[in-house]
PDB file of C-alpha atoms in Angstrom:
ATOM      1  CA  UNK A   1       0.027   0.013  -0.024  1.00 53.00           C
ATOM      2  CA  UNK A   2       1.374   3.384  -0.993  1.00 58.00           C
ATOM      3  CA  UNK A   3      -0.403   6.303   0.592  1.00 57.00           C
ATOM      4  CA  UNK A   4      -0.077  10.031  -0.504  1.00 60.00           C
ATOM      5  CA  UNK A   5      -1.178  12.910   1.482  1.00 60.00           C
ATOM      6  CA  UNK A   6      -1.844  16.512   0.445  1.00 61.00           C
ATOM      7  CA  UNK A   7      -0.867  19.239   3.223  1.00 58.00           C
ATOM      8  CA  UNK A   8      -0.811  22.887   2.265  1.00 54.00           C
ATOM      9  CA  UNK A   9      -1.155  22.274  -1.512  1.00 53.00           C
ATOM     10  CA  UNK A  10       1.880  19.830  -1.506  1.00 55.00           C
ATOM     11  CA  UNK A  11       1.983  16.349  -1.986  1.00 54.00           C
ATOM     12  CA  UNK A  12       3.756  14.169   0.583  1.00 53.00           C
ATOM     13  CA  UNK A  13       4.565  10.606   0.687  1.00 53.00           C
ATOM     14  CA  UNK A  14       3.614   8.813   3.983  1.00 51.00           C
ATOM     15  CA  UNK A  15       6.181   6.611   5.533  1.00 47.00           C
ATOM     16  CA  UNK A  16       3.911   4.737   7.638  1.00 53.00           C
ATOM     17  CA  UNK A  17       1.278   3.630   5.572  1.00 52.00           C
ATOM     18  CA  UNK A  18      -0.537   1.529   8.177  1.00 55.00           C
ATOM     19  CA  UNK A  19      -1.155   4.376  10.613  1.00 57.00           C
ATOM     20  CA  UNK A  20      -2.085   6.570   7.492  1.00 58.00           C
ATOM     21  CA  UNK A  21      -4.594   4.090   6.084  1.00 60.00           C
ATOM     22  CA  UNK A  22      -6.439   4.022   9.409  1.00 61.00           C
ATOM     23  CA  UNK A  23      -6.562   7.850   9.495  1.00 62.00           C
ATOM     24  CA  UNK A  24      -7.772   7.532   5.582  1.00 63.00           C
ATOM     25  CA  UNK A  25     -10.757   5.396   6.574  1.00 61.00           C
ATOM     26  CA  UNK A  26     -11.615   7.567   9.495  1.00 58.00           C
ATOM     27  CA  UNK A  27     -11.807  10.606   7.357  1.00 59.00           C
ATOM     28  CA  UNK A  28     -13.652   8.592   4.568  1.00 58.00           C
ATOM     29  CA  UNK A  29     -16.225   7.985   6.933  1.00 54.00           C
ATOM     30  CA  UNK A  30     -17.043  11.514   7.892  1.00 56.00           C
ATOM     31  CA  UNK A  31     -18.862  13.784   5.395  1.00 54.00           C
ATOM     32  CA  UNK A  32     -16.377  14.209   2.475  1.00 63.00           C
ATOM     33  CA  UNK A  33     -16.713  11.922  -0.688  1.00 77.00           C
ATOM     34  CA  UNK A  34     -14.237   9.113  -1.199  1.00 80.00           C
ATOM     35  CA  UNK A  35     -13.372   7.876  -4.986  1.00 83.00           C
ATOM     36  CA  UNK A  36     -12.885   3.952  -4.697  1.00 84.00           C
ATOM     37  CA  UNK A  37     -11.519   2.780  -7.954  1.00 87.00           C
ATOM     38  CA  UNK A  38     -12.008  -0.917  -8.775  1.00 88.00           C
ATOM     39  CA  UNK A  39     -14.654  -3.471  -8.189  1.00 89.00           C
ATOM     40  CA  UNK A  40     -12.423  -6.518  -7.206  1.00 88.00           C
ATOM     41  CA  UNK A  41     -12.257  -8.022  -3.508  1.00 86.00           C
ATOM     42  CA  UNK A  42     -10.236  -5.177  -1.972  1.00 84.00           C
ATOM     43  CA  UNK A  43     -11.946  -2.164  -3.464  1.00 88.00           C
ATOM     44  CA  UNK A  44     -15.524  -3.659  -2.539  1.00 91.00           C
ATOM     45  CA  UNK A  45     -14.425  -4.454   0.713  1.00 88.00           C
ATOM     46  CA  UNK A  46     -13.046  -0.785   1.144  1.00 87.00           C
ATOM     47  CA  UNK A  47     -16.360   0.677  -0.173  1.00 90.00           C
ATOM     48  CA  UNK A  48     -18.382  -1.502   2.092  1.00 90.00           C
ATOM     49  CA  UNK A  49     -16.467  -0.415   4.942  1.00 86.00           C
ATOM     50  CA  UNK A  50     -16.293   3.295   4.263  1.00 87.00           C
ATOM     51  CA  UNK A  51     -20.463   2.824   3.730  1.00 88.00           C
ATOM     52  CA  UNK A  52     -20.938   1.090   6.934  1.00 85.00           C
ATOM     53  CA  UNK A  53     -19.146   4.027   8.540  1.00 82.00           C
ATOM     54  CA  UNK A  54     -21.675   6.502   6.979  1.00 85.00           C
ATOM     55  CA  UNK A  55     -19.118   7.805   4.334  1.00 85.00           C
ATOM     56  CA  UNK A  56     -20.017   9.271   0.741  1.00 88.00           C
ATOM     57  CA  UNK A  57     -18.678   7.306  -2.115  1.00 91.00           C
ATOM     58  CA  UNK A  58     -18.250   7.444  -5.677  1.00 94.00           C
ATOM     59  CA  UNK A  59     -17.347   4.195  -7.477  1.00 95.00           C
ATOM     60  CA  UNK A  60     -15.207   3.801 -10.528  1.00 95.00           C
ATOM     61  CA  UNK A  61     -14.230   0.647 -12.706  1.00 94.00           C
ATOM     62  CA  UNK A  62     -14.392  -0.994 -15.937  1.00 92.00           C
ATOM     63  CA  UNK A  63     -17.185  -3.517 -15.579  1.00 94.00           C
ATOM     64  CA  UNK A  64     -20.599  -1.660 -15.531  1.00 96.00           C
ATOM     65  CA  UNK A  65     -22.292  -4.912 -14.005  1.00 97.00           C
ATOM     66  CA  UNK A  66     -19.930  -5.155 -11.264  1.00 96.00           C
ATOM     67  CA  UNK A  67     -20.450  -1.294 -10.369  1.00 96.00           C
ATOM     68  CA  UNK A  68     -24.047  -1.564 -10.617  1.00 97.00           C
ATOM     69  CA  UNK A  69     -24.156  -4.709  -8.347  1.00 97.00           C
ATOM     70  CA  UNK A  70     -22.158  -2.780  -5.724  1.00 96.00           C
ATOM     71  CA  UNK A  71     -23.926   0.377  -6.131  1.00 97.00           C
ATOM     72  CA  UNK A  72     -27.229  -1.425  -5.411  1.00 97.00           C
ATOM     73  CA  UNK A  73     -25.763  -3.107  -2.476  1.00 96.00           C
ATOM     74  CA  UNK A  74     -24.524  -0.002  -0.978  1.00 95.00           C
ATOM     75  CA  UNK A  75     -27.959   1.787  -1.451  1.00 95.00           C
ATOM     76  CA  UNK A  76     -27.623   3.428  -4.845  1.00 96.00           C
ATOM     77  CA  UNK A  77     -24.106   4.819  -4.496  1.00 94.00           C
ATOM     78  CA  UNK A  78     -23.062   6.767  -7.860  1.00 95.00           C
ATOM     79  CA  UNK A  79     -20.629   5.132 -10.184  1.00 96.00           C
ATOM     80  CA  UNK A  80     -18.757   5.843 -13.284  1.00 95.00           C
ATOM     81  CA  UNK A  81     -17.558   3.458 -15.776  1.00 96.00           C
ATOM     82  CA  UNK A  82     -13.811   3.789 -16.446  1.00 95.00           C
ATOM     83  CA  UNK A  83     -11.542   1.623 -18.087  1.00 94.00           C
ATOM     84  CA  UNK A  84      -7.812   2.511 -16.258  1.00 93.00           C
ATOM     85  CA  UNK A  85      -6.205   0.724 -18.740  1.00 91.00           C
ATOM     86  CA  UNK A  86      -6.973   3.045 -21.515  1.00 92.00           C
ATOM     87  CA  UNK A  87      -5.087   6.009 -19.734  1.00 86.00           C
ATOM     88  CA  UNK A  88      -5.919   8.597 -22.379  1.00 90.00           C
ATOM     89  CA  UNK A  89      -9.473   8.515 -21.350  1.00 91.00           C
ATOM     90  CA  UNK A  90      -9.548   8.050 -17.577  1.00 93.00           C
ATOM     91  CA  UNK A  91      -9.824  11.619 -16.999  1.00 91.00           C
ATOM     92  CA  UNK A  92     -12.787  12.288 -19.188  1.00 93.00           C
ATOM     93  CA  UNK A  93     -14.446   9.176 -17.957  1.00 93.00           C
ATOM     94  CA  UNK A  94     -13.971  10.255 -14.462  1.00 92.00           C
ATOM     95  CA  UNK A  95     -15.402  13.607 -15.329  1.00 89.00           C
ATOM     96  CA  UNK A  96     -15.946  16.226 -12.919  1.00 91.00           C
ATOM     97  CA  UNK A  97     -15.271  14.948  -9.527  1.00 93.00           C
ATOM     98  CA  UNK A  98     -17.219  16.335  -6.474  1.00 92.00           C
ATOM     99  CA  UNK A  99     -15.565  19.237  -5.048  1.00 91.00           C
ATOM    100  CA  UNK A 100     -15.702  17.716  -1.772  1.00 90.00           C
ATOM    101  CA  UNK A 101     -13.623  14.547  -2.568  1.00 90.00           C
ATOM    102  CA  UNK A 102     -11.270  14.031   0.141  1.00 87.00           C
ATOM    103  CA  UNK A 103     -10.064  10.521  -0.602  1.00 88.00           C
ATOM    104  CA  UNK A 104      -8.960   8.541  -3.765  1.00 90.00           C
ATOM    105  CA  UNK A 105      -8.368   4.610  -3.118  1.00 89.00           C
ATOM    106  CA  UNK A 106      -6.819   2.933  -6.452  1.00 90.00           C
ATOM    107  CA  UNK A 107      -7.321  -0.769  -5.892  1.00 88.00           C
ATOM    108  CA  UNK A 108      -7.562  -1.549  -9.628  1.00 88.00           C
ATOM    109  CA  UNK A 109      -5.273  -4.038 -10.930  1.00 73.00           C
ATOM    110  CA  UNK A 110      -4.838  -7.347 -12.804  1.00 74.00           C
ATOM    111  CA  UNK A 111      -2.446  -9.795 -12.474  1.00 74.00           C
ATOM    112  CA  UNK A 112      -0.847 -11.817 -15.522  1.00 78.00           C
ATOM    113  CA  UNK A 113       0.322 -15.225 -14.356  1.00 80.00           C
ATOM    114  CA  UNK A 114       3.047 -16.272 -16.620  1.00 82.00           C
ATOM    115  CA  UNK A 115       6.564 -17.658 -16.343  1.00 80.00           C
ATOM    116  CA  UNK A 116       9.095 -15.374 -17.824  1.00 80.00           C
ATOM    117  CA  UNK A 117       9.717 -17.383 -21.138  1.00 85.00           C
ATOM    118  CA  UNK A 118       5.791 -17.353 -21.866  1.00 87.00           C
ATOM    119  CA  UNK A 119       5.640 -13.576 -21.568  1.00 86.00           C
ATOM    120  CA  UNK A 120       5.182 -10.979 -24.404  1.00 91.00           C
ATOM    121  CA  UNK A 121       5.872  -7.434 -24.548  1.00 90.00           C
ATOM    122  CA  UNK A 122       2.244  -6.628 -24.702  1.00 92.00           C
ATOM    123  CA  UNK A 123       1.863  -8.435 -21.477  1.00 89.00           C
ATOM    124  CA  UNK A 124       4.136  -5.775 -19.796  1.00 86.00           C
ATOM    125  CA  UNK A 125       2.770  -2.918 -21.563  1.00 89.00           C
ATOM    126  CA  UNK A 126      -0.822  -3.457 -20.618  1.00 89.00           C
ATOM    127  CA  UNK A 127       0.082  -4.284 -16.796  1.00 86.00           C
ATOM    128  CA  UNK A 128       2.075  -0.946 -16.845  1.00 87.00           C
ATOM    129  CA  UNK A 129      -0.721   1.024 -18.446  1.00 90.00           C
ATOM    130  CA  UNK A 130      -3.278  -0.168 -15.783  1.00 88.00           C
ATOM    131  CA  UNK A 131      -1.314  -0.357 -12.756  1.00 84.00           C
ATOM    132  CA  UNK A 132       1.089   2.732 -13.235  1.00 87.00           C
ATOM    133  CA  UNK A 133      -0.281   5.141 -15.770  1.00 91.00           C
ATOM    134  CA  UNK A 134      -4.021   4.451 -14.919  1.00 93.00           C
ATOM    135  CA  UNK A 135      -3.117   5.288 -11.364  1.00 91.00           C
ATOM    136  CA  UNK A 136      -1.329   8.413 -12.189  1.00 92.00           C
ATOM    137  CA  UNK A 137      -4.202   9.464 -14.523  1.00 94.00           C
ATOM    138  CA  UNK A 138      -6.758   8.947 -11.688  1.00 94.00           C
ATOM    139  CA  UNK A 139      -4.585  10.860  -9.166  1.00 93.00           C
ATOM    140  CA  UNK A 140      -4.218  13.730 -11.825  1.00 93.00           C
ATOM    141  CA  UNK A 141      -7.893  13.851 -12.261  1.00 95.00           C
ATOM    142  CA  UNK A 142      -8.412  13.743  -8.301  1.00 93.00           C
ATOM    143  CA  UNK A 143      -5.591  16.396  -7.417  1.00 91.00           C
ATOM    144  CA  UNK A 144      -7.641  19.576  -7.435  1.00 92.00           C
ATOM    145  CA  UNK A 145     -10.319  18.328  -4.894  1.00 91.00           C
ATOM    146  CA  UNK A 146      -7.753  16.488  -2.750  1.00 89.00           C
ATOM    147  CA  UNK A 147      -5.476  19.609  -2.655  1.00 88.00           C
ATOM    148  CA  UNK A 148      -8.277  21.865  -1.618  1.00 90.00           C
ATOM    149  CA  UNK A 149      -9.779  19.238   1.061  1.00 87.00           C
ATOM    150  CA  UNK A 150      -6.151  18.318   2.180  1.00 84.00           C
ATOM    151  CA  UNK A 151      -7.233  14.690   1.125  1.00 83.00           C
ATOM    152  CA  UNK A 152      -5.240  11.710   0.698  1.00 83.00           C
ATOM    153  CA  UNK A 153      -4.615   8.960  -2.039  1.00 85.00           C
ATOM    154  CA  UNK A 154      -4.139   5.304  -1.150  1.00 84.00           C
ATOM    155  CA  UNK A 155      -2.828   2.941  -4.011  1.00 83.00           C
ATOM    156  CA  UNK A 156      -2.859  -0.780  -3.455  1.00 80.00           C
ATOM    157  CA  UNK A 157      -0.868  -3.329  -4.888  1.00 71.00           C
ATOM    158  CA  UNK A 158      -0.002  -6.979  -4.865  1.00 61.00           C
ATOM    159  CA  UNK A 159       2.487  -8.637  -2.530  1.00 57.00           C
ATOM    160  CA  UNK A 160       3.733 -10.183  -5.774  1.00 54.00           C
ATOM    161  CA  UNK A 161       5.303  -6.890  -6.888  1.00 52.00           C
ATOM    162  CA  UNK A 162       7.635  -6.985  -3.693  1.00 56.00           C
ATOM    163  CA  UNK A 163       8.514 -10.698  -3.616  1.00 57.00           C
ATOM    164  CA  UNK A 164       9.341 -13.259  -6.273  1.00 58.00           C
ATOM    165  CA  UNK A 165       6.806 -15.683  -6.829  1.00 60.00           C
ATOM    166  CA  UNK A 166       6.415 -18.490  -9.674  1.00 63.00           C
ATOM    167  CA  UNK A 167       4.695 -17.294 -12.794  1.00 64.00           C
ATOM    168  CA  UNK A 168       4.587 -13.617 -11.665  1.00 60.00           C
ATOM    169  CA  UNK A 169       7.243 -12.008 -13.953  1.00 63.00           C
ATOM    170  CA  UNK A 170       5.027  -9.281 -15.339  1.00 65.00           C
ATOM    171  CA  UNK A 171       3.832  -7.844 -11.973  1.00 60.00           C
ATOM    172  CA  UNK A 172       7.541  -8.396 -10.509  1.00 59.00           C
ATOM    173  CA  UNK A 173       9.015  -5.919 -13.031  1.00 58.00           C
ATOM    174  CA  UNK A 174       6.531  -3.135 -12.201  1.00 54.00           C
ATOM    175  CA  UNK A 175       8.378  -3.058  -8.666  1.00 51.00           C
ATOM    176  CA  UNK A 176      11.693  -2.558 -10.343  1.00 46.00           C
ATOM    177  CA  UNK A 177      10.316   0.273 -12.520  1.00 46.00           C
TER     178      UNK A 177
END
């Protein structure tokens, strides 16, 4: 987990992500809006936790069916369909974000399970576009509101990006870059 925090219109990286993540969840459950990107297990659990604590959410992800199901489960939470793997369109797809946006949680990702010998250059490009450039574009779209509200951004990654696992050649290279 990488946590970024905005203070006095400056971006700072937090060295103790566990402590700041708890703070992120606390503030996400007050009155400001939190943009949760993704519909997988981590993003969905985070959205449920924030909603359970009374927080306001805006969901974003590429699967309208998954977004609609999560939205319905959370009482009609608004959502936007965004393919974070198509970096050029992320900002436009997110559209105008709420002015009271206080948090961004980027839990979008995919993992290509292949041995090094089976990988193709397109595997690396696709993974990089989704996990790095897509995250950067989501942050870029969120920065004005995050700065104005002293907000935070949390970026989730796989433990495979930090440790060597069999058939994880593509995601392991993201840690190097």
